[in-house]
mmCIF file of C-alpha atoms in Angstrom:
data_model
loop_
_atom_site.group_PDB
_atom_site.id
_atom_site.type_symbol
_atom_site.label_atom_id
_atom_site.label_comp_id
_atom_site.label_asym_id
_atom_site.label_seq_id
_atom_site.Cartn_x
_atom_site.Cartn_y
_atom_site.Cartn_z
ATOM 1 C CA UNK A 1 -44.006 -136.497 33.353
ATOM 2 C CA UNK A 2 -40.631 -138.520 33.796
ATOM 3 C CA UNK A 3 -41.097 -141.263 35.568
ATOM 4 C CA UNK A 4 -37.460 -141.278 36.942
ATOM 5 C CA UNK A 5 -37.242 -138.165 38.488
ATOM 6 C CA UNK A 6 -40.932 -136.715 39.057
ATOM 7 C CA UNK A 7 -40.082 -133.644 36.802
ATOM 8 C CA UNK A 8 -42.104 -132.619 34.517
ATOM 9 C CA UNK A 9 -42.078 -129.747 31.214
ATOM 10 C CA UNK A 10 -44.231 -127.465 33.239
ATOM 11 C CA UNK A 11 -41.673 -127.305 36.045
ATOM 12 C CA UNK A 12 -39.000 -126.081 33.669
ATOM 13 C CA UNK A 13 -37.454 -123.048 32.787
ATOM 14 C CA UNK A 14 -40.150 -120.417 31.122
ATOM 15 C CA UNK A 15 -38.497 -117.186 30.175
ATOM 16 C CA UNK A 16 -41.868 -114.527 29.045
ATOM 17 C CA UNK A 17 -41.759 -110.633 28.255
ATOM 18 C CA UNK A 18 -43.524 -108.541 30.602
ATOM 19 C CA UNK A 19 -45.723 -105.853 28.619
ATOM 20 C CA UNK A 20 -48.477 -104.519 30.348
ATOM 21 C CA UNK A 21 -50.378 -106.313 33.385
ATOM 22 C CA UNK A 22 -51.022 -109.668 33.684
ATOM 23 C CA UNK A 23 -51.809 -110.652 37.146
ATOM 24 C CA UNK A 24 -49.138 -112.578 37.886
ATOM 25 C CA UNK A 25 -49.926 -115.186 35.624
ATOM 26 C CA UNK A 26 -47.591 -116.263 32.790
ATOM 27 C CA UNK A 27 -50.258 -116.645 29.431
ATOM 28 C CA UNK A 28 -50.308 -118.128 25.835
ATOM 29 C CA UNK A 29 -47.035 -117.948 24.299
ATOM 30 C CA UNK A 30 -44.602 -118.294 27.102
ATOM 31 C CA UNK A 31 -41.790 -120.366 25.532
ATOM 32 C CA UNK A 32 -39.503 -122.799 27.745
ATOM 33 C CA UNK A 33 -35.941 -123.406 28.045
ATOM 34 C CA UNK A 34 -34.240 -125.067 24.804
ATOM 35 C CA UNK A 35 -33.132 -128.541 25.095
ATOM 36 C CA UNK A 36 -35.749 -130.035 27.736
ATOM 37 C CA UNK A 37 -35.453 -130.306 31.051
ATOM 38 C CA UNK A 38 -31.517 -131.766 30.966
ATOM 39 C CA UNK A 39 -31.516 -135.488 31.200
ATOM 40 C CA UNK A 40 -32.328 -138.347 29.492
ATOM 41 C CA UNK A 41 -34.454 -141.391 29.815
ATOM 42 C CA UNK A 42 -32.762 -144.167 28.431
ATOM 43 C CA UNK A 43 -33.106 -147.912 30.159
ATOM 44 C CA UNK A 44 -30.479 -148.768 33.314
ATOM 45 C CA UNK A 45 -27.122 -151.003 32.500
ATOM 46 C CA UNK A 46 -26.002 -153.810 33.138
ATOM 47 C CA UNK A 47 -23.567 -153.650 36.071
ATOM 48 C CA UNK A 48 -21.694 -156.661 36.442
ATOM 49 C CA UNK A 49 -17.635 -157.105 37.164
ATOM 50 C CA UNK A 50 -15.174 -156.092 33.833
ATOM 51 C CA UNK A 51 -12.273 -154.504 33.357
ATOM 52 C CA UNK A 52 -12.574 -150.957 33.316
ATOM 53 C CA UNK A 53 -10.126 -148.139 32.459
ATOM 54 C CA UNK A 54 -9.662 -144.799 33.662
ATOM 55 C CA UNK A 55 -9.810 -141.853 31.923
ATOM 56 C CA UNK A 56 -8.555 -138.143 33.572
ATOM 57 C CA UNK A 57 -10.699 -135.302 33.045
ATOM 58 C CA UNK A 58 -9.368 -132.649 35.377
ATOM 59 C CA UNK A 59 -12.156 -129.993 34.206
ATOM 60 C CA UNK A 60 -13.976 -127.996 36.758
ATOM 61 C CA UNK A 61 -17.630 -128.921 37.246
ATOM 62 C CA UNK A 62 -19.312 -125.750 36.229
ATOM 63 C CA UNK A 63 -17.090 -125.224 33.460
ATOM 64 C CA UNK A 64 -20.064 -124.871 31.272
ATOM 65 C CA UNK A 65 -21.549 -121.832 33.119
ATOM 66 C CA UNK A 66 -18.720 -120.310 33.245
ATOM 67 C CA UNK A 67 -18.302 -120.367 29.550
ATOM 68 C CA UNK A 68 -21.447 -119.352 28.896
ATOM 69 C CA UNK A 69 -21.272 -116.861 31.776
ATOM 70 C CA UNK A 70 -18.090 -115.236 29.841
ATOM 71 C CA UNK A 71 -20.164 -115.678 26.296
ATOM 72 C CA UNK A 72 -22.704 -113.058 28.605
ATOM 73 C CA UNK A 73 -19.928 -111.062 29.828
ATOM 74 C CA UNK A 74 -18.471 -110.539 26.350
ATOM 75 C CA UNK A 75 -22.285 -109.457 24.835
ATOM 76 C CA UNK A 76 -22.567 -107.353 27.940
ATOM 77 C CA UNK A 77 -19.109 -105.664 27.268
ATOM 78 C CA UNK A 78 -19.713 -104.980 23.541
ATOM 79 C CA UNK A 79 -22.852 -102.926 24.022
ATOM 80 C CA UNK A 80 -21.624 -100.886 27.299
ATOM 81 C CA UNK A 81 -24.244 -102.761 29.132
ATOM 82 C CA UNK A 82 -23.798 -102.640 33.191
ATOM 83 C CA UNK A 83 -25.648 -105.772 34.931
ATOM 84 C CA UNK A 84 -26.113 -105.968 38.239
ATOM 85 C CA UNK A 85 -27.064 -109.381 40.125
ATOM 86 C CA UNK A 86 -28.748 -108.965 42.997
ATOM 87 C CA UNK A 87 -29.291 -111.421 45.668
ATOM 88 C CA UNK A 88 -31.189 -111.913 48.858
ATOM 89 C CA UNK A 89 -33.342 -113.618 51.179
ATOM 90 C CA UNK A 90 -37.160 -113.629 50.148
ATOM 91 C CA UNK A 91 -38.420 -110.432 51.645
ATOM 92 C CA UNK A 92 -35.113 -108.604 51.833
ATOM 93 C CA UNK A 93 -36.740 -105.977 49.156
ATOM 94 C CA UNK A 94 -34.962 -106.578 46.263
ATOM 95 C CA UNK A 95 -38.047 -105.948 44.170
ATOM 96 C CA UNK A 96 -39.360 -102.765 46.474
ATOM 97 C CA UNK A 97 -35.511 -101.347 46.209
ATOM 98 C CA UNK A 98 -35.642 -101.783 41.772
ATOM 99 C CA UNK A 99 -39.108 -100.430 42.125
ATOM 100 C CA UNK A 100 -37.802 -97.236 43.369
ATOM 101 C CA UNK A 101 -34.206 -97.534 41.419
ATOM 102 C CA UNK A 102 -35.957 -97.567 38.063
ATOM 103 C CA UNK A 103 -38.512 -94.341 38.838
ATOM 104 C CA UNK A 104 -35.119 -92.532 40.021
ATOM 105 C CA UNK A 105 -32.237 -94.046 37.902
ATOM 106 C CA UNK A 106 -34.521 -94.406 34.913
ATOM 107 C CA UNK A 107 -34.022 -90.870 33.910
ATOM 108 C CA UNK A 108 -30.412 -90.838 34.521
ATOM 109 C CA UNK A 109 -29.571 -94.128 32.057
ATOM 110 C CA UNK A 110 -32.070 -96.312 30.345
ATOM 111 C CA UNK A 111 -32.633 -99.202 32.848
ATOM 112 C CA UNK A 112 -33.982 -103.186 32.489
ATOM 113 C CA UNK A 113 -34.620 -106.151 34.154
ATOM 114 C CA UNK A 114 -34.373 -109.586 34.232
ATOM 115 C CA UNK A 115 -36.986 -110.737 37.291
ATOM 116 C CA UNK A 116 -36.024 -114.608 38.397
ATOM 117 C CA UNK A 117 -38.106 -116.035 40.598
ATOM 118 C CA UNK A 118 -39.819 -120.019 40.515
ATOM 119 C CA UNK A 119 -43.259 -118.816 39.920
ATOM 120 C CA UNK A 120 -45.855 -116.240 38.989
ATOM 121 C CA UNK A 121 -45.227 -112.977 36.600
ATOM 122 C CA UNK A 122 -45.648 -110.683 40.097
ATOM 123 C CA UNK A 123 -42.220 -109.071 40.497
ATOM 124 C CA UNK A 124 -42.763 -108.286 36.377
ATOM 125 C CA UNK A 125 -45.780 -106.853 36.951
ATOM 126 C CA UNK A 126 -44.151 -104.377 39.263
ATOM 127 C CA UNK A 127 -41.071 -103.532 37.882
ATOM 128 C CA UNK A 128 -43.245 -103.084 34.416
ATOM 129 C CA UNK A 129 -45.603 -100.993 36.526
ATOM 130 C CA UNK A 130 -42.461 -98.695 37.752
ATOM 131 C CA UNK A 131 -41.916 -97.877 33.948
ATOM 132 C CA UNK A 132 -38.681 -100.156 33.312
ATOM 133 C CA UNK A 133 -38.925 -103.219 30.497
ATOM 134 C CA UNK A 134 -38.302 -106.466 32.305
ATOM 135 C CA UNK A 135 -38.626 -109.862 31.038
ATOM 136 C CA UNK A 136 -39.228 -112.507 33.935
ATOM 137 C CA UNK A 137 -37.411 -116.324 34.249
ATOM 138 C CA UNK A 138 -38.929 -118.711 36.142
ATOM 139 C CA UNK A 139 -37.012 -121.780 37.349
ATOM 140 C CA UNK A 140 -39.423 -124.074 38.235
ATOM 141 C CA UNK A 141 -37.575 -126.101 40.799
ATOM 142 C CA UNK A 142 -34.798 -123.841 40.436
ATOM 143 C CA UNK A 143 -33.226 -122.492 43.391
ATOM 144 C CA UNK A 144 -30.989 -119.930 41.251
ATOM 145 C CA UNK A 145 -30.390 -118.314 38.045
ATOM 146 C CA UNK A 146 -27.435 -119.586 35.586
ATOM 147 C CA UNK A 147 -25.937 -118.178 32.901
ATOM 148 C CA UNK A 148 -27.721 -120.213 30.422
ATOM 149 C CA UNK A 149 -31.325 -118.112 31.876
ATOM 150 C CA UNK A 150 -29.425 -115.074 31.952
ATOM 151 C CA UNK A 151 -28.382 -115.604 28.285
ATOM 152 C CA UNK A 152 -31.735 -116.502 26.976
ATOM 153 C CA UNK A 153 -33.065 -113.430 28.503
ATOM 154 C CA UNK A 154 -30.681 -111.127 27.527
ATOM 155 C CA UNK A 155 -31.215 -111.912 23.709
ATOM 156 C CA UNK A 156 -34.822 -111.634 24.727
ATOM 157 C CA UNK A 157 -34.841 -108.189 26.435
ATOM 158 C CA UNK A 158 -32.139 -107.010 24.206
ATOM 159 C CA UNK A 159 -31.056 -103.963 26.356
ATOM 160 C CA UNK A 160 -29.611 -100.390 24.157
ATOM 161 C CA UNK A 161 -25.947 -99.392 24.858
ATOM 162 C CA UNK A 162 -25.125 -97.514 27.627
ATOM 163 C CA UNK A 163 -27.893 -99.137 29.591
ATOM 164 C CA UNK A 164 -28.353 -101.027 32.956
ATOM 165 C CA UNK A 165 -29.592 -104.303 33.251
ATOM 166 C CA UNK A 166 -30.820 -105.921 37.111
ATOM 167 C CA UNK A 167 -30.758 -109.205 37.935
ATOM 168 C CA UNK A 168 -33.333 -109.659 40.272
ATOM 169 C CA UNK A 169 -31.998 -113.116 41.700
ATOM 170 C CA UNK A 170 -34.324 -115.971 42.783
ATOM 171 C CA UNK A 171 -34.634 -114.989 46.799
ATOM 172 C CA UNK A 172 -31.971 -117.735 48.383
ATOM 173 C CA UNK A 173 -29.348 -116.462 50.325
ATOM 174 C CA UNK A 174 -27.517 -119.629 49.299
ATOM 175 C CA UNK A 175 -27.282 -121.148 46.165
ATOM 176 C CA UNK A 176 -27.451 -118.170 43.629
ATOM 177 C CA UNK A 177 -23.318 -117.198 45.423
ATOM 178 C CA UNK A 178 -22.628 -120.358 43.337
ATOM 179 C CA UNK A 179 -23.178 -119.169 39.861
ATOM 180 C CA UNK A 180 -21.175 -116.788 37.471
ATOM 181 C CA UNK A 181 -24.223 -115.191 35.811
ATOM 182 C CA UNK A 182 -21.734 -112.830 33.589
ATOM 183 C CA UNK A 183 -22.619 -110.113 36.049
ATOM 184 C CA UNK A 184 -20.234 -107.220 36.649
ATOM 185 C CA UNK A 185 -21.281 -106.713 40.309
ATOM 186 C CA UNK A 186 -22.894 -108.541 42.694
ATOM 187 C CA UNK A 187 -25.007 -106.677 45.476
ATOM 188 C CA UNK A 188 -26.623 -108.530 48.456
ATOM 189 C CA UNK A 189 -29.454 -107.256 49.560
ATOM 190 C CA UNK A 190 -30.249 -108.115 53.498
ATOM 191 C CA UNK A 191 -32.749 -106.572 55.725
ATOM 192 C CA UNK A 192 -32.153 -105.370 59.357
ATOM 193 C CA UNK A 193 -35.643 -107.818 60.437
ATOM 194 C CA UNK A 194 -33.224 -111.163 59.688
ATOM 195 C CA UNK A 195 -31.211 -110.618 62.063
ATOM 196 C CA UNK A 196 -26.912 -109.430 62.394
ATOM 197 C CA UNK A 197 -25.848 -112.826 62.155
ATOM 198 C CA UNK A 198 -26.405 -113.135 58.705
ATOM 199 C CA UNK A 199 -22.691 -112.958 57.410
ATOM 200 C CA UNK A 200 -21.115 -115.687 59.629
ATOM 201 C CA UNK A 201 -24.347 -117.887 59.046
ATOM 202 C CA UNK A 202 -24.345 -117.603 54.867
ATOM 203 C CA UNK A 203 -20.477 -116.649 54.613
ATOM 204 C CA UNK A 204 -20.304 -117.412 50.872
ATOM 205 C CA UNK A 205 -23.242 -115.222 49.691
ATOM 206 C CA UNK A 206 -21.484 -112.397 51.545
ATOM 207 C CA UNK A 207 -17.628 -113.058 50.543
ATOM 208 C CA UNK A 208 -19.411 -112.802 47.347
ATOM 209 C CA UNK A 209 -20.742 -109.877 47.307
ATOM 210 C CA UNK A 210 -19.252 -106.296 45.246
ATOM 211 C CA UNK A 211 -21.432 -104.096 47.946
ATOM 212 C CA UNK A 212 -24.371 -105.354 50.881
ATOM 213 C CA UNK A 213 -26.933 -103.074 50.680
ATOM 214 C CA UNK A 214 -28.506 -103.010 54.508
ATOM 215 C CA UNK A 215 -32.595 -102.380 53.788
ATOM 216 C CA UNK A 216 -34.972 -101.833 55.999
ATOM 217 C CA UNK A 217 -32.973 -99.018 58.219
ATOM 218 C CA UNK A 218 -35.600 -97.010 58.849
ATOM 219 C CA UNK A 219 -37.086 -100.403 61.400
ATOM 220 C CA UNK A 220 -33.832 -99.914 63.663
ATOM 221 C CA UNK A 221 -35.291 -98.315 66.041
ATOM 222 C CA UNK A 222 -38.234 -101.465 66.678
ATOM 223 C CA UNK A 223 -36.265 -104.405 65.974
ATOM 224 C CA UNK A 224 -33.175 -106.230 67.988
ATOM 225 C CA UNK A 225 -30.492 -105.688 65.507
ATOM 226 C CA UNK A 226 -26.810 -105.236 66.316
ATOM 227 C CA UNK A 227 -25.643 -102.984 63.487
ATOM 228 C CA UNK A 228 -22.194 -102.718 65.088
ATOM 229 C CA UNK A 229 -21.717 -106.537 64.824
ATOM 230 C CA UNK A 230 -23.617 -106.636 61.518
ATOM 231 C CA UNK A 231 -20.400 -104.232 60.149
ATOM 232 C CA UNK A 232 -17.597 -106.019 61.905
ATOM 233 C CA UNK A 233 -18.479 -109.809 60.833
ATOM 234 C CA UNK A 234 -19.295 -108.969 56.667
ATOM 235 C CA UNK A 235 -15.790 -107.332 57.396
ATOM 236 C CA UNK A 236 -14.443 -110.575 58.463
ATOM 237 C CA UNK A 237 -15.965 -112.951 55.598
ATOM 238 C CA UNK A 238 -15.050 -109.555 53.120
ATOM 239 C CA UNK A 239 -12.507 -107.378 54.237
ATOM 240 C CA UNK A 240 -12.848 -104.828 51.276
ATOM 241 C CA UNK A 241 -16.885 -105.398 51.030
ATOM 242 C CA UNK A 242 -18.972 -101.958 50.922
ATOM 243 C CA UNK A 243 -21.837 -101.278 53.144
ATOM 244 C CA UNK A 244 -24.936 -98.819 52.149
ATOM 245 C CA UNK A 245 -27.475 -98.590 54.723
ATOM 246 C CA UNK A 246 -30.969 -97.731 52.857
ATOM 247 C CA UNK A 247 -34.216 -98.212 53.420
ATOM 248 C CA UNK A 248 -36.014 -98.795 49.990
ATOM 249 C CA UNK A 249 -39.619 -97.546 51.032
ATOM 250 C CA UNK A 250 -38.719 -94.775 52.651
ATOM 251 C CA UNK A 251 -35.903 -93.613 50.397
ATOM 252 C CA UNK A 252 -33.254 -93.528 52.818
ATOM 253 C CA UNK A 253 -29.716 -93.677 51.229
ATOM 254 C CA UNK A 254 -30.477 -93.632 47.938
ATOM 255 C CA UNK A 255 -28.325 -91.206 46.900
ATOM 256 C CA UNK A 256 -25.373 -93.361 47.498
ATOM 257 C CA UNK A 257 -26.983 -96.264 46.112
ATOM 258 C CA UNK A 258 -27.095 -94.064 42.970
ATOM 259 C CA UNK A 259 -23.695 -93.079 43.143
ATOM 260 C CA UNK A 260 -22.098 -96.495 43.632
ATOM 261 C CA UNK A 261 -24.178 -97.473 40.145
ATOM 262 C CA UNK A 262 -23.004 -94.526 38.047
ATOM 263 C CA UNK A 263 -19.583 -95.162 39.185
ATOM 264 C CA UNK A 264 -20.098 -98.956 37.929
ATOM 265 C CA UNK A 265 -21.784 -97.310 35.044
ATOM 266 C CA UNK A 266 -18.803 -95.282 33.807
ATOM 267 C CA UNK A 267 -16.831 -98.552 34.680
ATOM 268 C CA UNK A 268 -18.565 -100.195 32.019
ATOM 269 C CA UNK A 269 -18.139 -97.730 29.531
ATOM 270 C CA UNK A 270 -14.513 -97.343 29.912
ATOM 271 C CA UNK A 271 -14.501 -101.506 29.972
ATOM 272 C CA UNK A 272 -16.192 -101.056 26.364
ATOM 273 C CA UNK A 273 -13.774 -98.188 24.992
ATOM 274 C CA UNK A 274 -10.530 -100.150 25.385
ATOM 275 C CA UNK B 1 -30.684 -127.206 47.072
ATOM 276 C CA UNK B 2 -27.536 -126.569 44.010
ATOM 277 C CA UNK B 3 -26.147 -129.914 44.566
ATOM 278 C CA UNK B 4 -28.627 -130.655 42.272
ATOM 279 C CA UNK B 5 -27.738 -128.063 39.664
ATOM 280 C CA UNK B 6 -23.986 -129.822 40.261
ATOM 281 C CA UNK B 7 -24.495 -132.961 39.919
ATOM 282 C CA UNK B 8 -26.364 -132.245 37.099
ATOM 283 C CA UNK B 9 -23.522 -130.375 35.594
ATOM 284 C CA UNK B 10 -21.060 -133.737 36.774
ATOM 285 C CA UNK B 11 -23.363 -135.871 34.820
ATOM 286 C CA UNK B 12 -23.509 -133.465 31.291
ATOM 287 C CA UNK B 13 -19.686 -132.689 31.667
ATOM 288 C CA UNK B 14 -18.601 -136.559 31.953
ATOM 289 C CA UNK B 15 -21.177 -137.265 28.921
ATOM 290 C CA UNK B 16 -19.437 -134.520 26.899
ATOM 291 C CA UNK B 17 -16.547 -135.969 27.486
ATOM 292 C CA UNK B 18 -17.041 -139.622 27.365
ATOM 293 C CA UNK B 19 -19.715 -140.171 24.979
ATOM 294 C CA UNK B 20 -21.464 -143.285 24.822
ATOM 295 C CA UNK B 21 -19.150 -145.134 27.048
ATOM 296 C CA UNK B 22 -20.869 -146.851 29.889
ATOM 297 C CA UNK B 23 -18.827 -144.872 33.332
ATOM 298 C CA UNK B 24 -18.453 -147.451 36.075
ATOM 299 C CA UNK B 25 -16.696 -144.390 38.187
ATOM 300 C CA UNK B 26 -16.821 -140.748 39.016
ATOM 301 C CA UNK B 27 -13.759 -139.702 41.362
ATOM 302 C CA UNK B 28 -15.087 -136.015 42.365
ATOM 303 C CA UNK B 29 -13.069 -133.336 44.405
ATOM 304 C CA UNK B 30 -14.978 -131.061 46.668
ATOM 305 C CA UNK B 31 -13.360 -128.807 48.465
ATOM 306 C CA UNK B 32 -14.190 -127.777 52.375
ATOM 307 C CA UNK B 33 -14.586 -124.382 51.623
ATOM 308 C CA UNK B 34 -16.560 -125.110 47.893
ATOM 309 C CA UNK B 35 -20.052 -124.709 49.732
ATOM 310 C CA UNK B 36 -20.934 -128.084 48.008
ATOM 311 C CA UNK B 37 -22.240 -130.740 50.854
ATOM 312 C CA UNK B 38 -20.666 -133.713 49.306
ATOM 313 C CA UNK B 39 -23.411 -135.992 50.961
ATOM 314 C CA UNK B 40 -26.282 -134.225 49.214
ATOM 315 C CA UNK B 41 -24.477 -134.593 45.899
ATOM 316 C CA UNK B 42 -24.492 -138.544 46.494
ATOM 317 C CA UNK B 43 -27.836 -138.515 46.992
ATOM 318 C CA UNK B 44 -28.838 -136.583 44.033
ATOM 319 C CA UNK B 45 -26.020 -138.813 41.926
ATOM 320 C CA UNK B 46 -28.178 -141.718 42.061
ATOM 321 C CA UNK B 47 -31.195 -139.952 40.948
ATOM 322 C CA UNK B 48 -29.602 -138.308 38.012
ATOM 323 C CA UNK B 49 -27.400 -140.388 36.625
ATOM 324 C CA UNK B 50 -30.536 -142.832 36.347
ATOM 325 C CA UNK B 51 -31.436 -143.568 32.506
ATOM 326 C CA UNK B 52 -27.848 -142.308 31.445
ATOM 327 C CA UNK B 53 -24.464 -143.997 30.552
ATOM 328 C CA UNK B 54 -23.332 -143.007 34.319
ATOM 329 C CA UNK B 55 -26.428 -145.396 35.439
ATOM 330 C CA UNK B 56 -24.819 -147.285 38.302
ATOM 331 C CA UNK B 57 -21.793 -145.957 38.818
ATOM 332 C CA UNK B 58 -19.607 -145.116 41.863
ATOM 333 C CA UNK B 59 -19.632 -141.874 43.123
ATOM 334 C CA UNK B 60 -15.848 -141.492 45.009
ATOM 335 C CA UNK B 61 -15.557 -137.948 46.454
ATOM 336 C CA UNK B 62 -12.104 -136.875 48.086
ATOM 337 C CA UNK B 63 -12.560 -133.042 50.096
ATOM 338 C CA UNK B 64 -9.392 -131.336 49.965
ATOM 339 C CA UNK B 65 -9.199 -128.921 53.321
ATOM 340 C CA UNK B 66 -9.181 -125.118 53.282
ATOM 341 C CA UNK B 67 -6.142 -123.369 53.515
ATOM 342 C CA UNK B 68 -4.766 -119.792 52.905
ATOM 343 C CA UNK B 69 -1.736 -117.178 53.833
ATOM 344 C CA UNK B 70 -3.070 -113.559 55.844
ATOM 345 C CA UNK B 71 -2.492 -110.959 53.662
ATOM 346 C CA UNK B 72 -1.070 -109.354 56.741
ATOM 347 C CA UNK B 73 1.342 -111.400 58.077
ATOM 348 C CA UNK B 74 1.943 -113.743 55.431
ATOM 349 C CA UNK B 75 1.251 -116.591 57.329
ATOM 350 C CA UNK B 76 0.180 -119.739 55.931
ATOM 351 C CA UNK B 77 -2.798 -121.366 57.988
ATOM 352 C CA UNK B 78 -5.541 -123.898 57.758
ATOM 353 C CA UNK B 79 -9.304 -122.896 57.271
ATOM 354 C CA UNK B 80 -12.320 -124.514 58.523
ATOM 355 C CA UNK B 81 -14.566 -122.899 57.404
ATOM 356 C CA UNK B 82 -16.021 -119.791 54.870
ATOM 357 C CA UNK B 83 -14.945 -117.218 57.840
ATOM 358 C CA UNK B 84 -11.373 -116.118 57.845
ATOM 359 C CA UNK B 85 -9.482 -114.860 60.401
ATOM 360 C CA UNK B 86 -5.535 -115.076 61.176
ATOM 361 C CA UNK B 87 -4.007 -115.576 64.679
ATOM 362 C CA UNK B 88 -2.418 -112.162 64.373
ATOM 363 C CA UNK B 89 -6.005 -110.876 63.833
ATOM 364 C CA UNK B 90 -6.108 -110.292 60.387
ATOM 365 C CA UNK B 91 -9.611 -111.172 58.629
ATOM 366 C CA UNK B 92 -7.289 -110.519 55.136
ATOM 367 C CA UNK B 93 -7.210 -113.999 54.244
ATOM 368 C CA UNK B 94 -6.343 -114.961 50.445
ATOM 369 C CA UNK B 95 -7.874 -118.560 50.248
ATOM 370 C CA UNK B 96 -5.011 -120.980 48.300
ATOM 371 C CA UNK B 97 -6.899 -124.373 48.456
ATOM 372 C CA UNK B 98 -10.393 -125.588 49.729
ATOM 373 C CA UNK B 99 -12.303 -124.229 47.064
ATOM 374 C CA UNK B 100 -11.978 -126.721 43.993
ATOM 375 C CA UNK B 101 -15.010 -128.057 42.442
ATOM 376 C CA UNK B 102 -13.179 -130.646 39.724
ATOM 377 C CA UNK B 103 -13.965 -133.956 38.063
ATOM 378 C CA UNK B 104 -10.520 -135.925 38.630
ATOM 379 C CA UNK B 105 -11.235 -138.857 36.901
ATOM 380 C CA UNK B 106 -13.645 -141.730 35.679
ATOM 381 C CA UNK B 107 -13.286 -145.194 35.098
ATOM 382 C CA UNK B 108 -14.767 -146.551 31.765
ATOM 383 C CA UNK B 109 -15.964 -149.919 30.666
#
């Protein structure tokens, strides 16, 4: 373990194929993120007075996800591949909603998945269960995917042409707005049991967001949620955001949910023709 | 918790760019609107510049404000915060400044 930071090898990055049921256990052969966990341990400085001089950099901080976001983008682009990031509170039903996606979608376009999530093979398990290839990340500490996962697994899961690949986000209604995956849309995912005020209290997951996909409507009836004020503030942090009302267990607007990704399908393709 | 991601991605970046030079500085811009709490980035700065050629060195951070012109009205107006709304009533708000996550500048040994 590194003694200046408390972080060990088995709290980074494992990226492992999901194949048939395991439990929710990752087993023998799961490999970890190349390059270590980011940081070296060399000895502290010296710090006393000199002169110094100073240098301008002027380069954006996440400069190097976004390049290797747009290295994703460009491999997504080539192959007609459609990925979808989606993003949510734990519990929103991210994994319940690509459950029933891939048993409905699946025989409409050959669908994947990339499952992120800090620990355990579960959501793999699942989604392998529902009939779709997935490969799972977990981050460890992590509170979000970056491109650099997203990359790795890609090459891993190596989806056909003309396919659709999910990104099933870590569950953090936060930090995963932060980070150009290579996506082409980004969906929330929130659930009518956290409450309407969602929107004004995470603002830049939802100004983030392609469509917000509102789960759990068939509840409506049994819990204290304000759907008219739900619609009116994700308009105000994103004016031109699309609502879908669903409910992923019972299979309530799923039609539209389908429509929205064969439009973004047939986006993709024409994206890949020119 | 991504300050820690960012900071992370200060440290790398300044490395890239700097190589074995021992950094005395960091002058960091963090916008109001960038979703970045400067104050948790200072406390993971410490912690991860440790054992590098950043060890030491002064974190400054300078947070420009938000601002942005309605769509609507073409007004230009200060914003606060992530939720945007004009005085004519317009939530159409294109954000022109608030927003920048950059490195400015370090100072070298």
């Amino acid at each position: 373990m590194c003694v200046t930071c408390g972080c060990g090898d088995e709290a980074g990055t494992r990226i492992t194929e999901v194949f048939e049921e395991s439990q929710g256990q990752p087993r023998q052969g799961d490999h970890g993120r190349a390059g270590g966990h980011g940081h070296t341990h060399g000895n502290a400085h010296d710090s006393s007075p000199e002169r110094t001089r100073t240098v301008p950099l002027e380069q954006q901080v996440l400069a190097k996800n976004d390049k290797l976001a747009m290295a994703n983008r460009v491999w997504l682009t080539e192959r007609a591949v459609l990925a979808v990031n989606l993003m949510s509170s734990p519990g929103a039903g991210k994994t319940t909603l690509l459950e029933r996606t891939v048993r409905e979608l699946g025989q409409r376009a050959p669908v994947s998945v990339i499952e992120g999530d800090q620990e355990t093979l579960f959501d793999a398990d699942r989604i392998r269960a529902a009939g779709s290839r997935v490969v799972q990340i977990n981050t460890g500490r992590g509170c979000h995917l970056d491109a650099e996962m997203v990359g790795s697994a890609l090459r891993t899961l190596d989806p056909p042409s003309a396919s659709v690949v999910f990104i099933e986000n870590v569950g953090n209604l936060v930090c995963p707005a932060l980070f150009d995956l290579g996506e082409d849309s980004k969906v929330v995912i929130m659930s009518v049991t956290e409450g309407a005020d969602k929107p004004l209290k995470y603002p830049h997951m939802f100004r983030a967001a392609d469509l917000v996909l509102l789960n759990k409507v068939d509840l409506l009836p049994y819990v204290d949620f304000d759907l008219v004020r739900f619609l009116a503030d994700a308009g105000r942090v994103n004016p031109h955001v699309e609502v879908l009302q669903i409910s992923a267990t019972k299979g309530t607007g799923m039609r539209a949910w389908h429509d929205w990704l064969c439009r973004q399908v047939a986006g993709a393709a024409d994206t890949a023709a020119r | 918790m991504h300050e820690l991601s960012v900071t992370q991605s200060v440290v790398d970046a300044v490395i890239d760019r700097m190589g074995d030079a021992e950094v005395r500085s960091v002058l960091l811009e963090i916008g109001k609107l960038s979703g970045i709490e400067p104050d948790s980035v200072k406390f993971c700065f410490e912690i991860v510049a440790s054992g590098t050629t950043l060890a030491g060195a002064q974190l400054e951070i300078v947070e420009p404000p938000g601002q942005g012109r309605c769509r609507t009205c073409g007004e230009v107006l200060s914003l606060d915060d992530r939720i945007l709304l004009c005085s004519c009533g317009s939530a159409d708000v294109e954000v022109l400044a608030g927003t920048e996550l950059r490195i400015r500048s370090v100072q070298v040994a």
